[in-house]
Each structure stands twice: as structure tokens, then as C-alpha cells.
Short mmCIF file of C-alpha atoms in Angstrom, two decimals:
data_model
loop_
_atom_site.label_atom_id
_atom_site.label_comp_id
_atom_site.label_asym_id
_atom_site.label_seq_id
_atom_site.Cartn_x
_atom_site.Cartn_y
_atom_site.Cartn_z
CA UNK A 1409 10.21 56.93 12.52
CA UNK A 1410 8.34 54.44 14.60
CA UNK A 1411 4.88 56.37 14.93
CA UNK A 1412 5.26 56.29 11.03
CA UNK A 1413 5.49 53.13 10.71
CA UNK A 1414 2.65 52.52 13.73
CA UNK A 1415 0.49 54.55 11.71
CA UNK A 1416 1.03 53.22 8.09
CA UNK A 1417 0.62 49.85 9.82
CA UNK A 1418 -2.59 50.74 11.23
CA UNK A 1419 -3.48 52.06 7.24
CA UNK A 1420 -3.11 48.72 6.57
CA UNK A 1421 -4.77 46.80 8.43
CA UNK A 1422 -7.91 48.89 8.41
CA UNK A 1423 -7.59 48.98 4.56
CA UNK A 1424 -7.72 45.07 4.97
CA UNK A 1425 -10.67 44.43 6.65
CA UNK A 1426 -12.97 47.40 5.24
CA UNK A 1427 -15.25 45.71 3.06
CA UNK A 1428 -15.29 42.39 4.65
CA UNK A 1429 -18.66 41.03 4.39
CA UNK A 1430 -19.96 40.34 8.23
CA UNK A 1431 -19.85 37.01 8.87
CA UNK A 1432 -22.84 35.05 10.89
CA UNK A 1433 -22.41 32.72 13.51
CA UNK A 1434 -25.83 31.02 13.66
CA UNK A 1435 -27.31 31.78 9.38
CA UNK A 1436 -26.97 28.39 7.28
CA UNK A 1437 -28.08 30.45 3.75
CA UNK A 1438 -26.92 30.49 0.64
CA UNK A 1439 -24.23 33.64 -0.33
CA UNK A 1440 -26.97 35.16 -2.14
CA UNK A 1441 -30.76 35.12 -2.30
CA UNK A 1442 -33.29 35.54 -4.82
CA UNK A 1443 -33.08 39.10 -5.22
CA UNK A 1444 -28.99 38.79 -5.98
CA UNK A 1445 -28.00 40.42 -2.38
CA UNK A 1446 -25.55 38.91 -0.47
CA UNK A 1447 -25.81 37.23 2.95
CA UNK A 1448 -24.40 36.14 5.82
CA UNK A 1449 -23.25 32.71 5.63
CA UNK A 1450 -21.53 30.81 8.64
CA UNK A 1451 -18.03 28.90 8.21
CA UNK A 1452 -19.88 25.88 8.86
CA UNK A 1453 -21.51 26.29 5.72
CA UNK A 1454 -18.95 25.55 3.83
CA UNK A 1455 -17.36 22.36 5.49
CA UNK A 1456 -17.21 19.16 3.88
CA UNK A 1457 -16.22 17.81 7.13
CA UNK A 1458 -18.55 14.46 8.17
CA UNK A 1459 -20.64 14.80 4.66
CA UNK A 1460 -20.39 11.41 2.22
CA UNK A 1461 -18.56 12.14 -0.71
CA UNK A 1462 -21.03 13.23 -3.87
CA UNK A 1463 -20.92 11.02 -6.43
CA UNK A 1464 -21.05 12.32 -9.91
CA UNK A 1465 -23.66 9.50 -10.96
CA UNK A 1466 -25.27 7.17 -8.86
CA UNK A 1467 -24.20 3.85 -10.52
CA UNK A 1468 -20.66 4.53 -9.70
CA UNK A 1469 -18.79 2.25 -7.63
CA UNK A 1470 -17.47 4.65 -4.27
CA UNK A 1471 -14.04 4.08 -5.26
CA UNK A 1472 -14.32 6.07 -8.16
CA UNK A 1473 -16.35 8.72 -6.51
CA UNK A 1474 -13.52 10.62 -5.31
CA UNK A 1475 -12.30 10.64 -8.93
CA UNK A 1476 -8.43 10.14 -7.02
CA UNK A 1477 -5.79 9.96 -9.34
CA UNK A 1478 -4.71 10.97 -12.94
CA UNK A 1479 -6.05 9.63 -15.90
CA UNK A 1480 -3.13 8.08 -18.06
CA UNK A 1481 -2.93 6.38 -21.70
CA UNK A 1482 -2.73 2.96 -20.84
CA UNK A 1483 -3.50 1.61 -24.60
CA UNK A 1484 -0.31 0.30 -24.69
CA UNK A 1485 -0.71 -1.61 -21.56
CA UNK A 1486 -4.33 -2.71 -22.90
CA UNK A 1487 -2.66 -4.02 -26.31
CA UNK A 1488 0.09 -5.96 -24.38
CA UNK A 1489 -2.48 -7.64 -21.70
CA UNK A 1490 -5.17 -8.04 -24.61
CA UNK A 1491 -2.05 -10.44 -26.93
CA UNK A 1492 -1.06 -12.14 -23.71
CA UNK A 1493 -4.83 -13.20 -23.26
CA UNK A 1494 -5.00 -14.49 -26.57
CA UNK A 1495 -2.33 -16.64 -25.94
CA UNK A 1496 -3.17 -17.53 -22.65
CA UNK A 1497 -6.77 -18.73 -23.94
CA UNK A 1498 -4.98 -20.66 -27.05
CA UNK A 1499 -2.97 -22.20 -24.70
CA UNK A 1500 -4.23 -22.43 -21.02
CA UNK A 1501 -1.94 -24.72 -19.33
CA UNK A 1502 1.61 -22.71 -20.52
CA UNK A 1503 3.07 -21.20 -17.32
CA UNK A 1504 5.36 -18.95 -19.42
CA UNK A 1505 1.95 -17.38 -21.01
CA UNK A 1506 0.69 -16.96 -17.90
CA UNK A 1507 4.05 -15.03 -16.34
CA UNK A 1508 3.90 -12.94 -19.63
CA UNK A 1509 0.28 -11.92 -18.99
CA UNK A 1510 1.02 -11.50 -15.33
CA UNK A 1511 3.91 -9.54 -15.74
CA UNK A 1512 0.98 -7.08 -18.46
CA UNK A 1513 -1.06 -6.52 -15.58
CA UNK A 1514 1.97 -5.89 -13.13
CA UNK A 1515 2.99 -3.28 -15.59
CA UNK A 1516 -0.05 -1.77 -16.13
CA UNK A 1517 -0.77 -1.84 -12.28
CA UNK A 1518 2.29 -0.18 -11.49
CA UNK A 1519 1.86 2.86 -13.98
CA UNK A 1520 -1.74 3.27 -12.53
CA UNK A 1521 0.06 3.31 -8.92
CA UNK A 1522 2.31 5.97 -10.39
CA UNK A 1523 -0.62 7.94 -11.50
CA UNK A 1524 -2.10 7.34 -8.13
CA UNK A 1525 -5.05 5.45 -9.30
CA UNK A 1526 -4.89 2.63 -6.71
CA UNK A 1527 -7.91 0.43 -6.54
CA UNK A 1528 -7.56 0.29 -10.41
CA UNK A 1529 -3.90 -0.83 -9.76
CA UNK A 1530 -4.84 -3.48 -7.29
CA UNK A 1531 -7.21 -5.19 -9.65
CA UNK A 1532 -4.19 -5.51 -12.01
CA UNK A 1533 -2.27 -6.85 -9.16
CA UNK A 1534 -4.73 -8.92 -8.29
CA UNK A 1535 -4.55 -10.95 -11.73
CA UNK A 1536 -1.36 -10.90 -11.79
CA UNK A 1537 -1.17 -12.41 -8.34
CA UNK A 1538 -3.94 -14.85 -10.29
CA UNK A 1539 -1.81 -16.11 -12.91
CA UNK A 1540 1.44 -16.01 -11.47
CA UNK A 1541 1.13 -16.89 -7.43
CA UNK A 1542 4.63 -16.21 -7.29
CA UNK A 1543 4.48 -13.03 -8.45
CA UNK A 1544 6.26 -11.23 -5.23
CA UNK A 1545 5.92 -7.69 -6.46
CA UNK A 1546 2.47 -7.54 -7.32
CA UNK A 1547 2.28 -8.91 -3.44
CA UNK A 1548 4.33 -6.12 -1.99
CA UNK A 1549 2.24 -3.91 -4.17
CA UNK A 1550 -1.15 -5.37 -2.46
CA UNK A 1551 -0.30 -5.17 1.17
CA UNK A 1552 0.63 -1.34 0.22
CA UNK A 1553 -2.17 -0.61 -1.63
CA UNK A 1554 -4.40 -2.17 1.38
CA UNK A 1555 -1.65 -0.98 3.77
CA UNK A 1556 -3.23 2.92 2.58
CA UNK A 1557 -6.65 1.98 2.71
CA UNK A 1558 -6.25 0.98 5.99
CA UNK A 1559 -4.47 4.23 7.19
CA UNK A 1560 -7.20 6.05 5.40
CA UNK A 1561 -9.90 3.89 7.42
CA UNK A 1562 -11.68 2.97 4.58
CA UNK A 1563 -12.08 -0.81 3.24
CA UNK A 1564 -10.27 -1.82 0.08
CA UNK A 1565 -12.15 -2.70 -3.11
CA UNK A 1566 -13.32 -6.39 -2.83
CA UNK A 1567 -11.60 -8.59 -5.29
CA UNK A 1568 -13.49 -8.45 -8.51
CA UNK A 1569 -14.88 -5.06 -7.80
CA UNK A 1570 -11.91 -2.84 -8.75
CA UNK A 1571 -12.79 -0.05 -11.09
CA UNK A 1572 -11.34 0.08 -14.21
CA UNK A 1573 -8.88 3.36 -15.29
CA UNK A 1574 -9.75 6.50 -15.41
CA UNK A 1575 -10.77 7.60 -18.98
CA UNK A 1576 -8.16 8.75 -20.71
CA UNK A 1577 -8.83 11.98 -23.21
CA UNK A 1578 -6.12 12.64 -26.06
CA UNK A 1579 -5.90 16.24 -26.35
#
């Protein structure tokens, strides 16, 4: 019984590694070349490992580069914090408008945290922060949000240069 097994075993594993292309050590080429054959091409080849991240167009601010989150439909967010503003601007020294458009962008903020889109969600937090300086969750929110930047080792966005959300496509 045990050579049997031994020997399907063995089966096995040479079945496994019979076609394996051969894989170089010291070649930095492309998988194929220009007559369609493939080559050798070393694992360092395909590390992203010490490379800045691509960005898909040049104008983009790096925080959206890595495209990190999920988009999410936030027009109902947008609708609330765009008839707070209105009556913010009508009238500019009512604290209570101010809370109510505060408490638009906390909401917002926090569904973009959700969705993990975080330097969108600490803009919102931001203005919140803004309107309402009492405004202790959007604060715990911040020192979170900058609390992860920090353990990624990479500087929040400056105030003012959040991105906005993610685009949003109905399907």
C-alpha cells in the first residue's frame, strides 16, 4: 500500500511541474517578444515593491491615485448639504444652520468612511469641524483618519486639498 501511494505521489508531483515555463534569475523581458514566443522573465519583474503608484491621469491629486475605496451614491447626502448651504448663506450668523449643515457633512463623511474612501471623508469632517467646533465626532473621526495615514507612513491630505467622492455610476 505505501509504495502505491509513494508512487502515485511521485505521478503527481511530476505531472505538476511538467510544463512549467523555466524561470530566469538575471532576464528583465517582457513574457513575450515580437515574434509571440515566450520568455524567461524573473520574479522581480513583476514586483510593485519600491515603484510610485501609477496614476491614471496626471492631474490627479495622489490621494486618488490609488483609487482606495468604493464609490457610493451620495446624492442624497449632496441634496441635504446643498439645502443646509442655502440656509446657511441666507442666514450666516444662525448657529442652529450651521449644526444642521455640520451634522450634512458628518453624515456624508461617515458613509464615505464606511465605504472606505477616507481623505474624501476627512474633508467632510473637516467642515463640519468648520461650522460646528464642537462637533466631537467629526474630531474622533479626524485623529482616526490621520491616526491611519500615519500607520501607513504617508501624510494626510492638507486641509482644502481633499478629493472629492469617487464617481458614482447607476447601473
Amino acid at each position: 500500500m505505501k509504495p502505491a501511494l509513494l508512487i502515485a505521489f511521485a505521478i503527481a508531483a511530476a505531472g505538476c511541474t511538467a510544463n512549467q515555463p523555466p524561470v530566469s534569475q538575471n532576464a528583465n523581458v517582457s513574457n513575450t517578444d515580437r515574434t509571440g514566443i515566450e520568455r524567461p522573465q524573473s520574479v522581480t519583474a513583476h514586483t510593485t515593491e519600491n515603484q510610485p503608484p501609477k496614476l491614471s491621469n496626471s492631474n490627479e491629486a495622489p490621494y486618488r491615485s490609488a483609487g482606495t475605496g468604493e464609490p457610493i451614491d451620495t446624492a442624497k447626502f449632496d441634496g441635504t448639504i446643498a439645502a443646509a448651504e442655502k440656509v446657511v448663506k441666507s442666514e450666516p450668523l444662525d448657529d442652529g444652520a450651521k449644526k444642521t449643515l455640520a451634522d450634512a457633512y458628518f453624515d456624508r463623511g461617515f458613509a464615505l468612511t464606511e465605504a472606505r474612501q477616507y481623505a474624501s471623508a476627512l474633508g467632510d469632517y473637516r467642515r463640519a469641524t468648520e461650522l460646528d467646533p464642537t462637533h466631537e465626532e467629526s474630531k474622533k473621526w479626524i485623529e482616526k483618519i490621520v491616526g491611519i495615514y500615519k500607520q501607513l507612513k504617508k501624510d494626510p491630505p492638507k486641509e482644502g486639498e481633499e478629493p472629492p467622492p469617487l464617481p458614482f455610476k447607476r447601473s
